[in-house]
Structure formats: C-alpha cells, structure tokens
Short mmCIF file of C-alpha atoms in Angstrom, two decimals:
data_model
loop_
_atom_site.label_atom_id
_atom_site.label_comp_id
_atom_site.label_asym_id
_atom_site.label_seq_id
_atom_site.Cartn_x
_atom_site.Cartn_y
_atom_site.Cartn_z
CA MET A 1 -25.64 -54.08 26.80
CA THR A 2 -29.25 -52.88 26.97
CA ARG A 3 -31.71 -55.66 26.18
CA VAL A 4 -35.35 -55.22 25.22
CA LEU A 5 -38.05 -57.84 24.85
CA ILE A 6 -40.91 -57.49 22.37
CA ALA A 7 -43.97 -59.56 23.31
CA LEU A 8 -46.32 -60.93 20.64
CA THR A 9 -49.76 -62.50 20.69
CA SER A 10 -50.32 -66.12 19.69
CA HIS A 11 -54.05 -65.68 19.02
CA SER A 12 -55.08 -65.92 15.37
CA GLU A 13 -58.89 -65.76 15.25
CA LEU A 14 -60.83 -62.51 15.21
CA GLY A 15 -63.70 -63.60 17.43
CA ASP A 16 -66.32 -65.49 15.44
CA THR A 17 -65.94 -63.37 12.29
CA GLY A 18 -64.00 -66.03 10.40
CA ARG A 19 -61.23 -63.48 9.86
CA ALA A 20 -57.63 -63.97 10.85
CA THR A 21 -55.71 -61.74 13.24
CA GLY A 22 -52.46 -61.83 15.17
CA PHE A 23 -49.77 -59.32 16.06
CA TYR A 24 -49.75 -56.18 13.92
CA VAL A 25 -46.37 -56.33 12.24
CA SER A 26 -45.69 -52.58 12.13
CA GLU A 27 -46.21 -52.33 15.88
CA ALA A 28 -43.36 -54.75 16.46
CA ALA A 29 -41.19 -53.71 13.52
CA GLU A 30 -41.11 -49.96 14.17
CA PRO A 31 -40.03 -50.20 17.83
CA TRP A 32 -37.61 -53.01 16.86
CA GLU A 33 -35.97 -50.66 14.34
CA VAL A 34 -35.71 -47.89 16.93
CA PHE A 35 -34.15 -50.26 19.45
CA THR A 36 -31.69 -51.89 17.07
CA GLU A 37 -30.56 -48.52 15.72
CA ALA A 38 -29.97 -47.45 19.33
CA GLY A 39 -27.64 -50.41 19.72
CA PHE A 40 -29.93 -52.46 21.96
CA ASP A 41 -30.20 -56.24 21.84
CA VAL A 42 -33.80 -57.16 21.01
CA ASP A 43 -35.46 -60.51 21.70
CA LEU A 44 -38.96 -61.74 20.97
CA VAL A 45 -41.37 -63.69 23.14
CA SER A 46 -44.87 -64.94 22.38
CA VAL A 47 -47.67 -66.31 24.50
CA LYS A 48 -47.47 -69.87 23.18
CA GLY A 49 -44.01 -69.86 21.61
CA GLY A 50 -43.16 -70.90 18.08
CA ARG A 51 -44.34 -68.79 15.17
CA PRO A 52 -46.93 -66.17 16.18
CA PRO A 53 -49.60 -65.18 13.65
CA ALA A 54 -48.83 -61.96 11.81
CA ASP A 55 -51.36 -59.39 10.65
CA GLY A 56 -51.14 -56.23 8.57
CA VAL A 57 -48.01 -57.19 6.63
CA ASP A 58 -47.02 -54.49 4.13
CA GLU A 59 -44.70 -55.92 1.49
CA ALA A 60 -43.73 -52.40 0.44
CA ASP A 61 -42.76 -51.19 3.90
CA PRO A 62 -38.96 -51.34 4.34
CA THR A 63 -39.06 -51.36 8.13
CA GLN A 64 -41.44 -54.32 8.20
CA GLN A 65 -39.43 -56.21 5.61
CA LYS A 66 -36.18 -55.60 7.49
CA PHE A 67 -37.81 -56.83 10.69
CA LEU A 68 -39.21 -59.96 9.07
CA ALA A 69 -35.85 -60.72 7.44
CA ASN A 70 -33.79 -60.28 10.61
CA VAL A 71 -35.81 -61.86 13.43
CA ASP A 72 -36.53 -65.53 14.05
CA LEU A 73 -40.30 -65.69 14.22
CA ASP A 74 -40.35 -69.47 13.86
CA HIS A 75 -38.81 -70.12 17.26
CA THR A 76 -40.07 -67.50 19.69
CA PRO A 77 -39.73 -68.66 23.31
CA VAL A 78 -42.41 -68.58 25.96
CA ALA A 79 -42.09 -66.29 28.96
CA ALA A 80 -41.47 -69.16 31.38
CA ASP A 81 -38.18 -69.83 29.59
CA LEU A 82 -36.88 -66.28 30.08
CA ASP A 83 -35.19 -64.49 32.97
CA ALA A 84 -36.54 -61.05 33.85
CA SER A 85 -33.14 -59.97 35.12
CA ALA A 86 -31.78 -60.17 31.57
CA TYR A 87 -34.04 -57.38 30.29
CA ASP A 88 -34.19 -53.63 30.72
CA ALA A 89 -37.61 -53.25 29.07
CA VAL A 90 -40.51 -55.18 27.63
CA LEU A 91 -42.81 -53.85 24.93
CA PHE A 92 -46.18 -55.46 24.19
CA ALA A 93 -46.85 -55.07 20.48
CA GLY A 94 -50.47 -54.76 19.45
CA GLY A 95 -52.78 -56.44 17.00
CA HIS A 96 -56.32 -57.52 17.75
CA GLY A 97 -55.16 -61.01 18.74
CA THR A 98 -53.72 -59.59 21.95
CA MET A 99 -57.22 -58.89 23.26
CA TRP A 100 -57.86 -62.62 23.64
CA ASP A 101 -54.58 -63.91 25.09
CA PHE A 102 -52.50 -61.12 26.63
CA PRO A 103 -54.83 -60.54 29.62
CA HIS A 104 -54.54 -64.19 30.66
CA ALA A 105 -50.87 -64.86 29.79
CA ASP A 106 -49.86 -65.24 33.43
CA ASP A 107 -46.20 -66.11 32.84
CA LEU A 108 -45.79 -63.16 30.49
CA LEU A 109 -47.48 -60.78 32.90
CA LYS A 110 -45.29 -61.98 35.76
CA LEU A 111 -42.18 -61.52 33.61
CA ALA A 112 -43.24 -57.95 32.82
CA ALA A 113 -43.99 -57.20 36.47
CA ASP A 114 -40.58 -58.54 37.44
CA ILE A 115 -38.86 -56.39 34.83
CA TYR A 116 -40.72 -53.34 36.10
CA GLU A 117 -40.00 -54.02 39.76
CA ARG A 118 -36.32 -54.45 38.95
CA GLY A 119 -36.31 -50.89 37.63
CA GLY A 120 -37.08 -51.67 34.00
CA VAL A 121 -39.53 -50.17 31.54
CA VAL A 122 -42.90 -51.65 30.58
CA ALA A 123 -44.35 -50.45 27.29
CA ALA A 124 -47.32 -51.31 25.10
CA VAL A 125 -48.86 -49.97 21.91
CA CYS A 126 -52.34 -49.98 20.35
CA HIS A 127 -54.04 -53.17 21.63
CA GLY A 128 -50.83 -54.21 23.38
CA PRO A 129 -52.03 -52.50 26.58
CA SER A 130 -54.49 -55.39 26.88
CA ALA A 131 -51.57 -56.98 28.74
CA LEU A 132 -51.85 -54.25 31.33
CA VAL A 133 -55.46 -54.85 32.32
CA ASN A 134 -54.50 -57.79 34.54
CA LEU A 135 -50.84 -56.98 35.20
CA LYS A 136 -50.35 -56.77 38.94
CA LEU A 137 -47.26 -55.92 40.95
CA SER A 138 -46.03 -58.01 43.86
CA ASP A 139 -48.12 -55.98 46.31
CA GLY A 140 -51.30 -56.95 44.44
CA THR A 141 -51.96 -53.55 42.85
CA TYR A 142 -52.50 -53.03 39.15
CA LEU A 143 -49.49 -51.50 37.43
CA VAL A 144 -51.75 -49.02 35.63
CA ASP A 145 -53.62 -47.87 38.76
CA GLY A 146 -53.23 -44.09 38.92
CA LYS A 147 -51.06 -44.05 35.79
CA ASN A 148 -51.56 -42.00 32.63
CA VAL A 149 -51.92 -44.30 29.63
CA ALA A 150 -52.77 -44.42 25.95
CA GLY A 151 -54.29 -47.33 24.05
CA PHE A 152 -56.65 -48.08 21.19
CA THR A 153 -59.67 -45.89 21.81
CA ASN A 154 -63.37 -46.72 21.79
CA ALA A 155 -63.77 -44.41 18.81
CA GLU A 156 -61.06 -46.22 16.88
CA GLU A 157 -62.59 -49.61 17.71
CA GLU A 158 -65.91 -48.32 16.41
CA ALA A 159 -64.22 -46.97 13.30
CA VAL A 160 -62.86 -50.41 12.41
CA GLY A 161 -66.23 -52.01 13.15
CA LEU A 162 -65.07 -54.32 15.91
CA THR A 163 -66.73 -52.88 19.01
CA ASP A 164 -68.99 -55.93 19.29
CA VAL A 165 -66.29 -58.44 18.30
CA VAL A 166 -63.52 -57.78 20.81
CA PRO A 167 -64.01 -59.36 24.26
CA PHE A 168 -63.87 -55.95 25.92
CA LEU A 169 -63.21 -52.31 25.08
CA LEU A 170 -59.59 -51.64 25.92
CA ALA A 171 -59.94 -48.02 27.03
CA ASP A 172 -62.85 -48.87 29.33
CA LYS A 173 -61.04 -51.83 30.89
CA LEU A 174 -57.89 -49.80 31.53
CA THR A 175 -59.99 -47.12 33.19
CA SER A 176 -61.67 -49.75 35.36
CA ARG A 177 -58.21 -50.73 36.63
CA GLY A 178 -57.57 -47.16 37.77
CA ALA A 179 -55.71 -45.92 34.71
CA ILE A 180 -56.16 -42.39 33.37
CA HIS A 181 -56.74 -43.03 29.67
CA HIS A 182 -55.85 -40.27 27.21
CA ALA A 183 -57.62 -40.44 23.86
CA ALA A 184 -56.25 -38.37 20.99
CA GLU A 185 -57.93 -38.01 17.60
CA ASN A 186 -58.39 -41.23 15.65
CA TRP A 187 -55.18 -42.45 13.99
CA SER A 188 -53.02 -39.64 15.38
CA ALA A 189 -49.63 -40.51 16.86
CA GLN A 190 -49.81 -40.39 20.65
CA SER A 191 -47.53 -41.94 23.24
CA VAL A 192 -47.88 -41.32 26.96
CA VAL A 193 -44.97 -41.67 29.39
CA ASP A 194 -45.70 -42.05 33.11
CA GLY A 195 -42.53 -42.90 34.98
CA ARG A 196 -41.31 -46.22 33.56
CA LEU A 197 -44.63 -47.01 31.86
CA VAL A 198 -44.86 -46.08 28.17
CA THR A 199 -48.01 -46.58 26.12
CA GLY A 200 -49.10 -45.74 22.58
CA GLN A 201 -52.58 -45.32 21.12
CA ASN A 202 -52.58 -46.99 17.70
CA PRO A 203 -50.36 -48.23 14.85
CA GLN A 204 -49.39 -44.64 14.07
CA SER A 205 -47.91 -44.42 17.58
CA ALA A 206 -45.58 -47.43 17.37
CA GLN A 207 -42.42 -45.59 16.35
CA LEU A 208 -42.98 -42.81 18.88
CA THR A 209 -43.59 -45.35 21.63
CA GLY A 210 -40.33 -47.06 20.75
CA GLN A 211 -38.52 -43.73 20.78
CA ASN A 212 -39.90 -42.92 24.23
CA VAL A 213 -38.74 -46.27 25.56
CA ALA A 214 -35.29 -45.74 24.04
CA ALA A 215 -35.08 -42.29 25.61
CA LEU A 216 -35.86 -43.72 29.04
CA LEU A 217 -33.29 -46.47 28.64
CA ALA A 218 -30.67 -43.99 27.53
CA THR A 219 -30.91 -42.27 30.91
CA LYS A 220 -30.37 -45.46 32.90
#
C-alpha cells in the first residue's frame, strides 16, 4: 500500500501583526483528497505534534470539510516518532506559519531527506517549500540545488501585503540555495516536477501538486 505523509506547521502567529496563521487548510485538503481517491494511505505530521493551527477554513468547501471530518488533527505525531521507511512521499502543506517553523524543524527535514534518499517523493506547495530552504541530503548538499521549483512568489507576497512581515522571501531564499525558481502569474495554478521533487506555487496549485505526486507514485 502506498503511504503519503502530509506535513503541517505548528506556528500560529503572523509575525508581530497580532493576526493568527497556521497551515492553509486547502493546501492540505486538496492533495489529501487526490491521494485518498488514488487509494493511498495518508498520515499527518506536524512540527510540534498535537493540533496544528488552521488558517483559511472555508465552511462551504466540500473538500475542506471532508478533510476536516476524516483526519485526526487533535493528535498529529511529531517527525521523531515516525519511520521514513513507511512512506513513499511527503508533502509539505503551506500556510504562512510554515515560514517560521519549517526551516528549523530538524527532525521533519531529516525525515523528508530520508524518504527522498530511499527513492520517495518530496513535495511542497505555496509556502510549504520553506521546508526546502534548509533541507540537506546526507552528502551535505541542499535538495533543491540545481532543481526546478515553484513556490509563493515575491509578487504574491507583495500582493497580500506581507513582504515585510515574513522572516524571508521564499523565492529569494530558494534561489540562494541553488534552486531555479519559476514564477507564473499571480494566483495561477503552477506545479513544477523535477525528478522526485514536486512543488506548487500557491493555494491554486495544491490540487495539481497532489496530482503530480500521485502520478509519480503510480509509476513506482
């Protein structure tokens, strides 16, 4: 049975704005739906375990509501409690909270590197690629070095008015790690596949990113 892990942020504060953040629910729910409909087993993990903070909940969205009704968000494990050999892929869901904790979630990054080096798929969408800025393989190289990637763009960050709130600009940081960042028009669906690395630009890219992961896993 193919098993996929969806990783969620545990960070709930949007800088010093006084606003709440967390994982963006659609960016977990849409890939989750793709994976479950493909017959995959899907587990969740979060940086700190327990119930991760949710952002962008749409009560009228059936995919989100199905996700929230069918997963156990109250008891997500931490990465240290999981075995990389059990998973064929890991997907880092986005949400602005990821910008604060994903880059420094060492156990989670090691788990993802292990999955990748065992022949698995690493995927991330929107701000989820913040996990990739410090994700190194066992030889000390950055996973994204020389790879084509997508992620929330500088223009999109400016459009939501958070350029000076986030701890870094995601596209710039990925580029500094050697990634080749591809920016499509704001809010257009874009997912880039480079070998076993799959990345998506924004919330509109979550379903497509999930579909690209599922297509890779179907060939294994």
